[in-house]
mmCIF file of C-alpha atoms and ligand atoms in Angstrom:
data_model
loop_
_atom_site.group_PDB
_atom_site.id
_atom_site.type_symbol
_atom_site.label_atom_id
_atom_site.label_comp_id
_atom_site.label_asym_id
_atom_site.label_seq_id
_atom_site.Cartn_x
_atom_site.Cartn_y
_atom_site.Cartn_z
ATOM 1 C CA UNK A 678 20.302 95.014 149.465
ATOM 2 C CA UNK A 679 19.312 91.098 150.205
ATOM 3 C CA UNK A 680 17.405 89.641 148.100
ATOM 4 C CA UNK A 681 15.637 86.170 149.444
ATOM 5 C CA UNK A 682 13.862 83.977 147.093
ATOM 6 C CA UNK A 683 11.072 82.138 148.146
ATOM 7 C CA UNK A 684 9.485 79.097 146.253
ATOM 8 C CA UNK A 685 6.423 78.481 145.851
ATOM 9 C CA UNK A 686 3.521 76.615 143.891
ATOM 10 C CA UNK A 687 5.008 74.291 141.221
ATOM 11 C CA UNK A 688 7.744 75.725 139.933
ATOM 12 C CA UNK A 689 7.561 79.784 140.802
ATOM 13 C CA UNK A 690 9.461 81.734 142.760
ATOM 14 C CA UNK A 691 8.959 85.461 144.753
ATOM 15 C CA UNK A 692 11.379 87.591 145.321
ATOM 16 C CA UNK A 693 11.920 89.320 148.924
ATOM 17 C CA UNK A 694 14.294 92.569 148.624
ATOM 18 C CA UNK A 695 15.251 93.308 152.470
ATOM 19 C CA UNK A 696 15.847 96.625 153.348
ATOM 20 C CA UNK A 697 18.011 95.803 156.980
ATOM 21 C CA UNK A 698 18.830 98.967 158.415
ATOM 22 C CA UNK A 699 15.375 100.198 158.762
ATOM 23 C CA UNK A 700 13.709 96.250 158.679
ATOM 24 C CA UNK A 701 11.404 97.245 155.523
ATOM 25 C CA UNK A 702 10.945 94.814 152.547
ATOM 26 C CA UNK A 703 9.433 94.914 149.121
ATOM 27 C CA UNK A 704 8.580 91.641 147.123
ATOM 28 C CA UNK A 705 8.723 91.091 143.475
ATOM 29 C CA UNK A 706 5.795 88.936 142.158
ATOM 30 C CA UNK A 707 3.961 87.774 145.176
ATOM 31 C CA UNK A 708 2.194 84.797 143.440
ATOM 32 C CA UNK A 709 1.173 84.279 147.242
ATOM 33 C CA UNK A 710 0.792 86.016 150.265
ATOM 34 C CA UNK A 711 0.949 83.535 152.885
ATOM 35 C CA UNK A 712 4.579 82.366 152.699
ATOM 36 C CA UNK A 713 5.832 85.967 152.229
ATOM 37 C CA UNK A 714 3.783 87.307 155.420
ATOM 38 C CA UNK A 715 5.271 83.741 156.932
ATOM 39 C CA UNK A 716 8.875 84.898 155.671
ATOM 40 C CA UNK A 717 8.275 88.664 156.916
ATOM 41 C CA UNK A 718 6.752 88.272 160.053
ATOM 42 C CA UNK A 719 10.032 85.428 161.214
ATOM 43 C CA UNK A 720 12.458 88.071 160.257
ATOM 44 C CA UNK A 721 10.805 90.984 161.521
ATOM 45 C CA UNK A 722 10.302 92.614 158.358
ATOM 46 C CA UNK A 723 7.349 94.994 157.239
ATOM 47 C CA UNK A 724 6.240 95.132 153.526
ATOM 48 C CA UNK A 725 6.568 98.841 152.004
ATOM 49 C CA UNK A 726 6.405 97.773 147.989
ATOM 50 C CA UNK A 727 5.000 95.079 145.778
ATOM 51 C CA UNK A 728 6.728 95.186 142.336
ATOM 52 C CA UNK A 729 4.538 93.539 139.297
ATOM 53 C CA UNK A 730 5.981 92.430 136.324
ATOM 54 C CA UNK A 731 2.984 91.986 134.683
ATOM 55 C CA UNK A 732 -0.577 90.683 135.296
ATOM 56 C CA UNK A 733 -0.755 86.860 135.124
ATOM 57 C CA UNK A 734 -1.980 85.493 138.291
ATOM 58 C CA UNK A 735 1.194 83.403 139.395
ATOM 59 C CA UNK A 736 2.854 86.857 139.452
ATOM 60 C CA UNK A 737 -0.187 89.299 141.359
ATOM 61 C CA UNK A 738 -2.227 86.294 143.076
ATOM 62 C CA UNK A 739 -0.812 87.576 146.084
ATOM 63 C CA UNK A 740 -1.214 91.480 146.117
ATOM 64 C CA UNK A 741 -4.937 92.039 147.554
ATOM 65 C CA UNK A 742 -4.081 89.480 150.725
ATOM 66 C CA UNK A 743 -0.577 91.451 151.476
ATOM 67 C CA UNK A 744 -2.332 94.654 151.274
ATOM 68 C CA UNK A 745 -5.182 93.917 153.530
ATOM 69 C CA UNK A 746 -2.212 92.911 155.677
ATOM 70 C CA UNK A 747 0.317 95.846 154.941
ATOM 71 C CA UNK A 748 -2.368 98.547 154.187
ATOM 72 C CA UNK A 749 0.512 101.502 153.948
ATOM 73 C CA UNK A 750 2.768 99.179 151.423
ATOM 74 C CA UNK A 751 2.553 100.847 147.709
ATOM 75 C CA UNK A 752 1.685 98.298 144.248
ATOM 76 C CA UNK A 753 3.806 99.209 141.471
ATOM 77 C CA UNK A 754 3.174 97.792 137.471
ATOM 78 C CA UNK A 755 3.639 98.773 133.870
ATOM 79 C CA UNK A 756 1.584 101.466 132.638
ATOM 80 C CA UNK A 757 0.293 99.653 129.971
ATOM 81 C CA UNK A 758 -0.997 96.722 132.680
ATOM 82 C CA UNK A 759 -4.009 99.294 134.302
ATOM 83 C CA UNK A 760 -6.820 97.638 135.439
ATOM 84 C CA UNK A 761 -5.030 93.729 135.010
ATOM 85 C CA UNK A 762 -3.261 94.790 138.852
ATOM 86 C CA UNK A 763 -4.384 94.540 142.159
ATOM 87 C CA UNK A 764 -4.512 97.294 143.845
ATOM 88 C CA UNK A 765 -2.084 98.891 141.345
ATOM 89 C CA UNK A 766 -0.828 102.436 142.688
ATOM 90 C CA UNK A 767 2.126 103.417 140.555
ATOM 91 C CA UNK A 768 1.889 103.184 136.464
ATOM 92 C CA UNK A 769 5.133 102.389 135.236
ATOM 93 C CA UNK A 770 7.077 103.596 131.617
ATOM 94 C CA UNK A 771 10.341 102.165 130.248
ATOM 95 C CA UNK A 772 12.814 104.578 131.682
ATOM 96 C CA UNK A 773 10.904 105.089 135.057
ATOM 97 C CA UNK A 774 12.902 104.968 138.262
ATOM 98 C CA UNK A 775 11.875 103.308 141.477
ATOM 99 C CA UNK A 776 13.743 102.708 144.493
ATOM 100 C CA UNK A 777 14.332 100.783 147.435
ATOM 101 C CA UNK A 778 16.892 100.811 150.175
ATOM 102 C CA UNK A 779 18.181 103.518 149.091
ATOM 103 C CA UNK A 780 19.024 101.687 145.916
ATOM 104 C CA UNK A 781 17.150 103.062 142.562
ATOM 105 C CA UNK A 782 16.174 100.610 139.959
ATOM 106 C CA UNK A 783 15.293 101.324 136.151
ATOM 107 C CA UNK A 784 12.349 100.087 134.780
ATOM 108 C CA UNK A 785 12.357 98.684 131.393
ATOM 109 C CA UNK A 786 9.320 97.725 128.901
ATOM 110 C CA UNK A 787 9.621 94.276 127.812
ATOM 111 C CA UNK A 788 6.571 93.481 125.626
ATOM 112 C CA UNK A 789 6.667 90.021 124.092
ATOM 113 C CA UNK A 790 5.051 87.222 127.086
ATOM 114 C CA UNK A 791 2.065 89.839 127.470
ATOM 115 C CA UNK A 792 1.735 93.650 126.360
ATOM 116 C CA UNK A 793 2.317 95.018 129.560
ATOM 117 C CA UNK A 794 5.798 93.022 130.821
ATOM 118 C CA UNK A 795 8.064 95.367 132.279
ATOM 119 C CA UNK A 796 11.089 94.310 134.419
ATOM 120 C CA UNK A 797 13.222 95.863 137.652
ATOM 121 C CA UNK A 798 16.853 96.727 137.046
ATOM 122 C CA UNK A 799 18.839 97.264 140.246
ATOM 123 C CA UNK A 800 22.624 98.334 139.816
ATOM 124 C CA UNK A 801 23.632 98.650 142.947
ATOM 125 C CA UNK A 802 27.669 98.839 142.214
ATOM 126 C CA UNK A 803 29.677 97.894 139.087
ATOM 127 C CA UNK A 804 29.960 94.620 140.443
ATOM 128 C CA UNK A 805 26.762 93.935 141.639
ATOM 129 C CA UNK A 806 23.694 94.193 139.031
ATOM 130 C CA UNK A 807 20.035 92.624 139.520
ATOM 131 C CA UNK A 808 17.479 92.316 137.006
ATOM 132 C CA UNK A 809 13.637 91.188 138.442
ATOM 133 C CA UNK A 810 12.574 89.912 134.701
ATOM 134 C CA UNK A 811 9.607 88.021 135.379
ATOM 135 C CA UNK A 812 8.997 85.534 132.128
ATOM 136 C CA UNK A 813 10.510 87.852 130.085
ATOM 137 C CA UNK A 814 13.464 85.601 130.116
ATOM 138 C CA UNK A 815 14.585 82.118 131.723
ATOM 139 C CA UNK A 816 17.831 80.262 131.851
ATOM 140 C CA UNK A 817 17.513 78.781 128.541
ATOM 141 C CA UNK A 818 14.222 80.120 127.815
ATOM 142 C CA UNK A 819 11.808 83.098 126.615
ATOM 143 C CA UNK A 820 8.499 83.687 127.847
ATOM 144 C CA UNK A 821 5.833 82.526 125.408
ATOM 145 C CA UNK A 822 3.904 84.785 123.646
ATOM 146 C CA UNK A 823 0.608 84.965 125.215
ATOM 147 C CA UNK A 824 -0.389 88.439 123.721
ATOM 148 C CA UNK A 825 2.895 90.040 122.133
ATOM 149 C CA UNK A 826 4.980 89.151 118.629
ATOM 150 C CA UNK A 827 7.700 87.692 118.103
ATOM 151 C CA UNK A 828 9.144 90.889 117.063
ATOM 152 C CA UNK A 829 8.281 92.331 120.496
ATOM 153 C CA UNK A 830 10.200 89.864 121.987
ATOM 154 C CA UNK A 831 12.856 89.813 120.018
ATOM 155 C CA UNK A 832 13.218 93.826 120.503
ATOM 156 C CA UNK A 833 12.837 93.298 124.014
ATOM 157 C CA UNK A 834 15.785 90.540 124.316
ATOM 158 C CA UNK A 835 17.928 92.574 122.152
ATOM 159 C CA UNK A 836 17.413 95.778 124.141
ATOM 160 C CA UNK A 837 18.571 93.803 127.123
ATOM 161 C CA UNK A 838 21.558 92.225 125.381
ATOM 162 C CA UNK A 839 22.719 95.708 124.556
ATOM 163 C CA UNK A 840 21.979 97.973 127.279
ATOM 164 C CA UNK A 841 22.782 95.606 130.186
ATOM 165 C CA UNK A 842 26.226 95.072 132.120
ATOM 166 C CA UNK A 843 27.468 91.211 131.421
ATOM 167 C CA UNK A 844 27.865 90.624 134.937
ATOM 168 C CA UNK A 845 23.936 91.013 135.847
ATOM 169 C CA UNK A 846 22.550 88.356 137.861
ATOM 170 C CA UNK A 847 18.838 87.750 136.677
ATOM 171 C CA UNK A 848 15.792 86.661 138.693
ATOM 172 C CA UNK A 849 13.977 84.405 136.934
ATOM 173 C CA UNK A 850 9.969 83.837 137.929
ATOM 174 C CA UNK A 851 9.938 79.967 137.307
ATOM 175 C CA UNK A 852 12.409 77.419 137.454
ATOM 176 C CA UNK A 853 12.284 75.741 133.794
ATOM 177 C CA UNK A 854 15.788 75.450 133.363
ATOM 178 C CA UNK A 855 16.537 71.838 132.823
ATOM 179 C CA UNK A 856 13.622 70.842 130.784
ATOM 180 C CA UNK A 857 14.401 74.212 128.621
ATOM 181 C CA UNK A 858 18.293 73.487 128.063
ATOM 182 C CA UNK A 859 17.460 69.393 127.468
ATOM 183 C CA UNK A 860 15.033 70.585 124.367
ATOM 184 C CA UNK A 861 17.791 73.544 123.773
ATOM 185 C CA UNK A 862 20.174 70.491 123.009
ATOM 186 C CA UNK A 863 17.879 68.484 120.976
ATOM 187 C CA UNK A 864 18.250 71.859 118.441
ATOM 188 C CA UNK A 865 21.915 72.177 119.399
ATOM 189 C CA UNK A 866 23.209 68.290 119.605
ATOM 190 C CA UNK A 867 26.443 69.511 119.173
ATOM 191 C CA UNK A 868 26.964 72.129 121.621
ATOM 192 C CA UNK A 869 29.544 71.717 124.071
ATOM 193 C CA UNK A 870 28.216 74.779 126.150
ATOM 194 C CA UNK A 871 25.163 73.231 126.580
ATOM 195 C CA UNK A 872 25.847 70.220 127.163
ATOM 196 C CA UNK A 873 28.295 71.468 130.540
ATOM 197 C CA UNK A 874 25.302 73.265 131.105
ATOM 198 C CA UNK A 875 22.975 70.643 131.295
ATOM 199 C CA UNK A 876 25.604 69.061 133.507
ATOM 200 C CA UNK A 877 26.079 71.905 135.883
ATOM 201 C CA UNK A 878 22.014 72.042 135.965
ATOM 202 C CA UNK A 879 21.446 68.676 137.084
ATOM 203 C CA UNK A 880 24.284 69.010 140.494
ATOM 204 C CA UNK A 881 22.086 71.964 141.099
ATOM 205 C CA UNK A 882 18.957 70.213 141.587
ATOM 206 C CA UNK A 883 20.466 67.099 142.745
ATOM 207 C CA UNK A 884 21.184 68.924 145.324
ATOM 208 C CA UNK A 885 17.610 70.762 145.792
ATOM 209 C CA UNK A 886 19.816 74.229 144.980
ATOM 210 C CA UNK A 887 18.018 76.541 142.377
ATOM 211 C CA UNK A 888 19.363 77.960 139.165
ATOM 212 C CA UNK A 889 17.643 81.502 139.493
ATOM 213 C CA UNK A 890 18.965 83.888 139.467
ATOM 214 C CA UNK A 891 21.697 83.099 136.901
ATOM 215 C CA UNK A 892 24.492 85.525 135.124
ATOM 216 C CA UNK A 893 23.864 86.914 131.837
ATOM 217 C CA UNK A 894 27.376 86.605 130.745
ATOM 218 C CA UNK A 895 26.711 83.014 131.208
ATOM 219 C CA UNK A 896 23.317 82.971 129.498
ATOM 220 C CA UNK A 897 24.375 84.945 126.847
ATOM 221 C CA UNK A 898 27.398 82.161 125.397
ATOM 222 C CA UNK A 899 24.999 79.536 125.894
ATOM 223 C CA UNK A 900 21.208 80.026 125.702
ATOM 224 C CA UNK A 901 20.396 79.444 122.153
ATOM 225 C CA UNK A 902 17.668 82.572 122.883
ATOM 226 C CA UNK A 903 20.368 84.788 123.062
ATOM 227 C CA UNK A 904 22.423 83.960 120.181
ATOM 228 C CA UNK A 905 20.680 85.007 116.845
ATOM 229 C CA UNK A 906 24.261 85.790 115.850
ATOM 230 C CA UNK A 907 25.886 82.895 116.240
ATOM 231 C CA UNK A 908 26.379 81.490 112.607
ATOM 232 C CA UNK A 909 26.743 77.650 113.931
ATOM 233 C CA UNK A 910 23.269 78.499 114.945
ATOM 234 C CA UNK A 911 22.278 80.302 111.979
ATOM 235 C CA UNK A 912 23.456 76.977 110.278
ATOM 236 C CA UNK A 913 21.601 74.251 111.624
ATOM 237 C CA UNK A 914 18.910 76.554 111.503
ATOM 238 C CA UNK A 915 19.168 77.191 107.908
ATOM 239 C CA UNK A 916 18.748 80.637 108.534
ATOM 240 C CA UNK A 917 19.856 84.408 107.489
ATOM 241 C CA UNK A 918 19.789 87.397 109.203
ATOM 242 C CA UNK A 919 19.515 87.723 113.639
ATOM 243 C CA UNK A 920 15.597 87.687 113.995
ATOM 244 C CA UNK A 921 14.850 84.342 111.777
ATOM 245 C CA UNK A 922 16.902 82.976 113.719
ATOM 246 C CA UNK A 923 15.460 84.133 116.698
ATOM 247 C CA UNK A 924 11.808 83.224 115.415
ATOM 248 C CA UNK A 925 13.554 79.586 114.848
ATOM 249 C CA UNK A 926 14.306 79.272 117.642
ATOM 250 C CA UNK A 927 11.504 80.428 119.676
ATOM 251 C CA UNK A 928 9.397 78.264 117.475
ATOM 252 C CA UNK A 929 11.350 75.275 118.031
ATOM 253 C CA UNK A 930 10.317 75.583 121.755
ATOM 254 C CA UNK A 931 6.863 76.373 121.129
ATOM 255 C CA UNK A 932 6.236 72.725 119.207
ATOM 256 C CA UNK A 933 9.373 70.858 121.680
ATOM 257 C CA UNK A 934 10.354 67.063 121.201
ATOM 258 C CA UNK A 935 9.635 64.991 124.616
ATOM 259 C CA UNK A 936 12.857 65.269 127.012
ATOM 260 C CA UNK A 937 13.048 63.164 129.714
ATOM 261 C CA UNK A 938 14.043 65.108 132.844
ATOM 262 C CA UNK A 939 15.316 63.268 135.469
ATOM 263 C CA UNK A 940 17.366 64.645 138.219
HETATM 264 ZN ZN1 LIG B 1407 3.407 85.095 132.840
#
């Protein structure tokens, strides 16, 4: 399975999932139609699924224009998103399965950014894991919490920490990664991991590359969203058990000193 990113508006991107044997694609949070009808149309590609993550409009803006286009193609969402989805077909429940190419992908329910977040996971071989995750998580980020609690997000980041290979590349919906890992190291002055990261970050862009998706593994040692355990974190956060310093964290970001991004 290929997936091709596409970006769009300020700072999203879509996801196109190409099915080449039979010349079929799904996308994963059409913000837009045009440029995916664009992308299909040059490569011969007809749409067959729309997967939601949830219901903000960056992420469905483009469902009622694709299906106008693509009448037979099939909208799938989180259960707990009904009525919030265009054209929504298929109500979705942590555990579900959905497929495409002949590869199936679990769904997960990822409450925290809003209550009806779920995300895509695609294991398509030991060595090759995707996970479509929306705002659930960046690289050096968390969605904010537009309608969930901290302790849904924390839950949610925590189920994914456990449950999910290292190796799995995630899909990201925005790219916020610089200006997240420059206020990341404004908590973390110290951190040699983020500041290669912030090093590695920068070539990327220089270069007009992206840094979705990004490895978990990765994300995991440095994103100071992922490491409640750490106890040099738990330190200069003057904190005690995984989730205050979780909450510190995520609070940190919510009220951020200025950063001056420059590529
Ligand atoms: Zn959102």
């Amino acid at each position: 399975m290929k997936v091709q990113l596409l970006p769009v508006l300020e700072d999203n991107y879509i996801f196109i999932l190409i099915d080449e044997k039979n010349r079929e694609a799904a996308v994963v949070d059409p913000a837009l139609a045009k440029p995916v009808i664009e992308f299909l149309d040059l490569n011969n590609l007809t749409l067959t699924k729309i997967f939601n993550t949830h219901h903000h409009y960056d992420h469905v803006g483009g469902n009622k224009e694709l299906i106008a286009k693509y009448p037979k193609a099939e909208v799938y969402a989180g259960a707990n998103d009904s009525g919030r989805i265009p054209f929504q077909k298929h109500f979705l429940n942590h555990n579900d399965i959905v497929s495409f190419a002949g590869n199936n992908a679990h769904v997960y329910y990822v409450p925290g950014h809003t209550l009806g977040h779920i995300c895509y996971f695609f294991s398509i071989s030991n060595s090759e894991n995707h996970l479509f995750i929306g705002d659930t998580i960046f690289s050096g980020g968390c969605g904010k919490l537009f309608e969930g609690s901290l302790e849904q997000m924390y839950t949610s980041l925590n189920f994914l920490r456990e449950n999910l290979p290292k190796n799995t590349l995630i899909w990201s919906a925005h790219e916020y990664t610089l200006e997240n890992y420059l206020i990341l190291q404004k908590l973390e002055p110290n951190n040699k991991n983020i500041e290669e990261k912030i090093k590695e970050i920068i070539s990327i862009r220089k270069e007009n590359k992206f840094t979705v998706p990004f490895h978990f593994e990765n994300e995991q040692k440095t994103s100071s969203f992922f490491r409640w355990d750490d106890p040099e974190l738990q330190k200069i956060t003057n904190t005690f058990t995984n989730f205050e310093t979780f909450c510190f964290v995520r609070k940190f970001r919510d009220n951020p000193p200025i950063v001056k991004i420059t590529i």
